[in-house]
Amino acid sequence: SQDSCSSLIQFKNSFSITEDASLSCDHITGLKSYPKTNSWKEGTDCCSWDGVTCDHLNAHVISLDLSCSWLYGNFPSNTTLFLLPHLQKLNLAYNDFNLSKIPSEFGRFESLVYLNLSHTRFVGEVPSQVSHLSKLVSLDLSCWIYDYEQFTIDKHAVEGLVHNLTEVRHLFLDGINMSSVNTHLFMNLSSSLRSLSLADCDLQGKFPKNIFDLPNLNLLNLGGNQNLNLDRLKFNRSNNLEHLDLSSMSFSTEFIDSVNNLRALKYLDLSGNSFFQGMSVSITNLSSLEYLVISGANIFGGLPDSMGNLVSLKFLVLYYSNLLGPVPRSLGNLLQLTRLDLSQNQLSGQIPGSLGNLLQLTHLDLSQNQLSGQIPRSLGKLLQLTHLDLSQNQLRGQIPRSLGKLSQLTHLDCQLTHLDLSQNQLSGPIPRSLGNLLQLTHLDLSQNQLSGQISLSILNLTQLEFLDITENSLEGSIPDEVTAFPNLKYLYLSNNLLNGTLPSWLYTSPSLEYLNLKNNKLQGPLPSSIFQLLNLTFLSLSSNNLSGVIEFSMFSNLPNLKHLGLSYNSLSLTSSTTSTANLTSLFLSSCNLSEFPQFLKGLRSLESLDLSYNGIEGKIPQWMQEVGNDSLTYLNVSHNSLTEVEHFPWKNIAILDLTSNLIRGNLPVPASTIKVFLISNNSFNGEVSSLICNVTSLQILDLSHNNLSGTILQCFGNFSNTLQFLNLKKNKFYGTIPPIFAKGCRLTYFNINGNLLEGPLTPSILNCNGLEVLDLGNNKINDTFPHWLGSLPQLQVLVLKSNHMHGSLSVNSSNSSTFFSKIQIFDLSSNYFSGPLPVRYINSFKAIINLEKIGSTVSYMGVYALSGSGNFYTYSIGIVMKGQDRELVKIFTMWMIIDLSNNQFEGGIPKVIGKLNLLKGLNLSHNNLNGGIPTSIGNLTSLEWLDLSSNRFSETIPNRLADLPFLSSLNVSENQLHGQIPQGKQFNTFGNDSYEGNKGLCGFPVSKGCNIIEAAPPNVLEKDGSKSNIAFGWKVVLIGYGCGVVFGMSVGYVVFQTGKPKWLVNLVENQQEKRRRRKSK
């Protein structure tokens, strides 16, 4: 009728049309949303309108389906929809009614048999009038549990639904808060019920047993009700359930075993449960099962071979469930399988070639496991495959050419993380055959050891939207083809060896949003055509060889640009007041700046700013407080020539780095939001203000290398629950170390070296169970050796050198074998310790003995990622290495050093010293040690320097020392040694100063020759069966045959420092980028 049409038009006009209102329809349900009401025109027959159905006799509107129709706005309580009394079906699902309440007038629709108001952002209570719709056969009021306000239903409304809806067959109430509803109310549900879905309703108490016995029930969803009690409930063979969802619940193993009785079951979801102790074999007897989902469970067991019996399976998802062991070959029997997801587990062994039998497979995800071996060539038979993810495993070998046969593939991800960089990577060139995958939209080969040039065949992939080949060893120029990649949105080629100029196709890729080419060898100017990429939001060209002058105002042509990285090139920026106002991250480290650039003035939304390693002088200008005043969280102006900082105006600053400037005066206190405060290597003086006590979120505080004085503030103890790094090195703090370390202390690094502290040590340090580095050297601490420090379970570095410590290191404790078990650097030099060398401690140094399996790949202690910056903060200490004082700004985990020099130790060197297999440096000089040099030192095959000078050693130098392959520094001067100096190998590199003061030594290189007796043949080398366990996974810098690995690392580090200041960091936005890359996938 005309009235019905008019009512519908008025209903339509109550809402605006916006695609976002139905986003969940497209992205979650897979249904296609569109604005159905756009076809509704006044003056036309409404029975012909999209979504409207009328009866043929009276032209009454009897059905209205506006699901997924982009409707947005408040739902009127007096809507004209209620003027359609003949409605039998009403579907308004997947629209957005903006937190409206369901009008009670819905109870007027007495003829309704179908009502769907699901996922429409209704809130408040379900009106009891809905229960008056006694003819309802299907009712769906489900909502998303993450809606802004909870959708609730009280016990009276539930009671009405159960009592009045005697014809209901399908009842969906997911996400409605029923915490106040007694579950016994559901006991009287209609026996005709076929579907019951009460997921995420916060149901409490025992669930009625008779629900399981409803004769027609074939769908039951109780997932997400963690407090619902299913104890003593079991399924029996009379159940006809086909769909069962019990995800995120708690129940017994006996209950899950009863699932085996559900012979008709086709869909089973047991995700998020912790009842498993290994995969229940009974599940594998469900021969009708088509969908099995058990994600986020604690299975802690392997997949049984009987999984191969589920021959009807189409969908097998077992990700993130702590699965162990191999992938069963029997999975190759599941010939109906279309999706297989075993990702985020601990599966090991090789990928079985039998998976190549699964010819119906469209989605294969084995990522984030511990799979090894090569990618099976048989995967090339899976011609229906659209998604292949093998990332983050330990796969090696070349990418098989057979993958080029997967013509339907749209997503290929072979990004691998690895345990051993020398063996467990995909290597070789990118196969040309990948250019056959013409449907590919996503290609990720990052973090491997792929080499050679980027294959020209990649340019055939014109459908690509995502391409990531970062962190490989690719070289040559980027292929240049003007028409390449017209749909590309994300391009990541960083951390390779690519050279040449930027390809021309970059400037004709209108869809490009993310471009990351950092850490390559690209050269030439930045073409002006790059400013035509109007959709660009992320641009990083840092750490290349780009040159020329850039007018910064040109970036204002990129209206969507949020991230810009130009650090470490040979670029010069011209300053202007024009800027791109949307920038949130700007990285201009080492960009030849001499002042704070004027273009910063307009960047009020800036969150991260890096101006480090420039030549900026003077003080931070006043106008800088307007730059990101409310948004700036990361500021790095380190390694400049700043001289003055009055205050820090940024309200939400979290990371502030002023390291290595020329700043004088009192230390300003940053905002209370600060987490990382780095001001080392300046000229700050005076006492630290007590106002810093208000900064309670500190995680890293580095005040080292200044002229700060006073006592250590007691309030540093307030930071115990957050502070991880505390570096007060080389200041003028005095007094005693206060007992500031409370229980729960999270400190991992504590360095107060080079101050004026005195008195005994505070036992409160024992509250810091995670402490890894403790450096108290170069103070005036007067105490005996703190044996109790040995009980710190994570302690790796202990430096007590140059204090007034005294007494013996002998220990009688029965549990001393566990003391210092992880110690790697043990420096007690220049004190007054006496007595014999500590045999028990040497026996307990398990990390140096290699009982802790430290490994051989190069890594550093205490690497802390500075969120939002791409930079890192690491542990640092000062040590004596080969007779030279060195400041180590990072500590290799491979470094094992013992320095007990300049004390009053006496007696001989114990033979157990030869057990310290990984020891790299041993200094026992300037003590009162005597006896012979033990031949067991010849077992120390990692040793690089040995200093035994200025003791009272006698006898000969053991010939076995000549076989130490890395020994590059030896000092046995000022002893009472005699006999011939061992000849050959490393000993040929040592000069006379290594032996002076030993009048009895003869032979090269000293001037005294050996007579016949002294030159007797050397003793036969000891054969103890030991093998060198040295396996270095790093190509270090070796300066001459006798340099030694650690020295090579040190020299390599110095060269690295002076070439480009990129130590310890990948000085751009690695962490931000990785999050973006994961999100964009």
Short mmCIF file of N, CA and C in Angstrom, two decimals, residues 48 67 175 283 744 811 848:
data_model
loop_
_atom_site.label_atom_id
_atom_site.label_comp_id
_atom_site.label_asym_id
_atom_site.label_seq_id
_atom_site.Cartn_x
_atom_site.Cartn_y
_atom_site.Cartn_z
N SER A 48 8.83 -3.62 -5.11
CA SER A 48 9.92 -3.93 -6.02
C SER A 48 11.27 -3.45 -5.47
N SER A 67 19.77 -6.13 6.10
CA SER A 67 21.05 -6.50 6.69
C SER A 67 22.19 -5.99 5.80
N GLY A 175 26.93 -12.76 23.15
CA GLY A 175 27.45 -11.47 23.57
C GLY A 175 26.57 -10.68 24.50
N ILE A 283 39.08 -37.88 19.77
CA ILE A 283 38.59 -36.93 18.76
C ILE A 283 38.82 -37.48 17.36
N GLY A 744 61.06 -7.38 44.69
CA GLY A 744 60.45 -7.17 43.38
C GLY A 744 61.27 -6.29 42.48
N VAL A 811 85.65 -20.27 50.29
CA VAL A 811 84.26 -20.43 50.71
C VAL A 811 84.04 -21.86 51.14
N ILE A 848 81.38 -20.31 31.80
CA ILE A 848 82.71 -20.29 31.18
C ILE A 848 83.16 -21.72 30.87
#
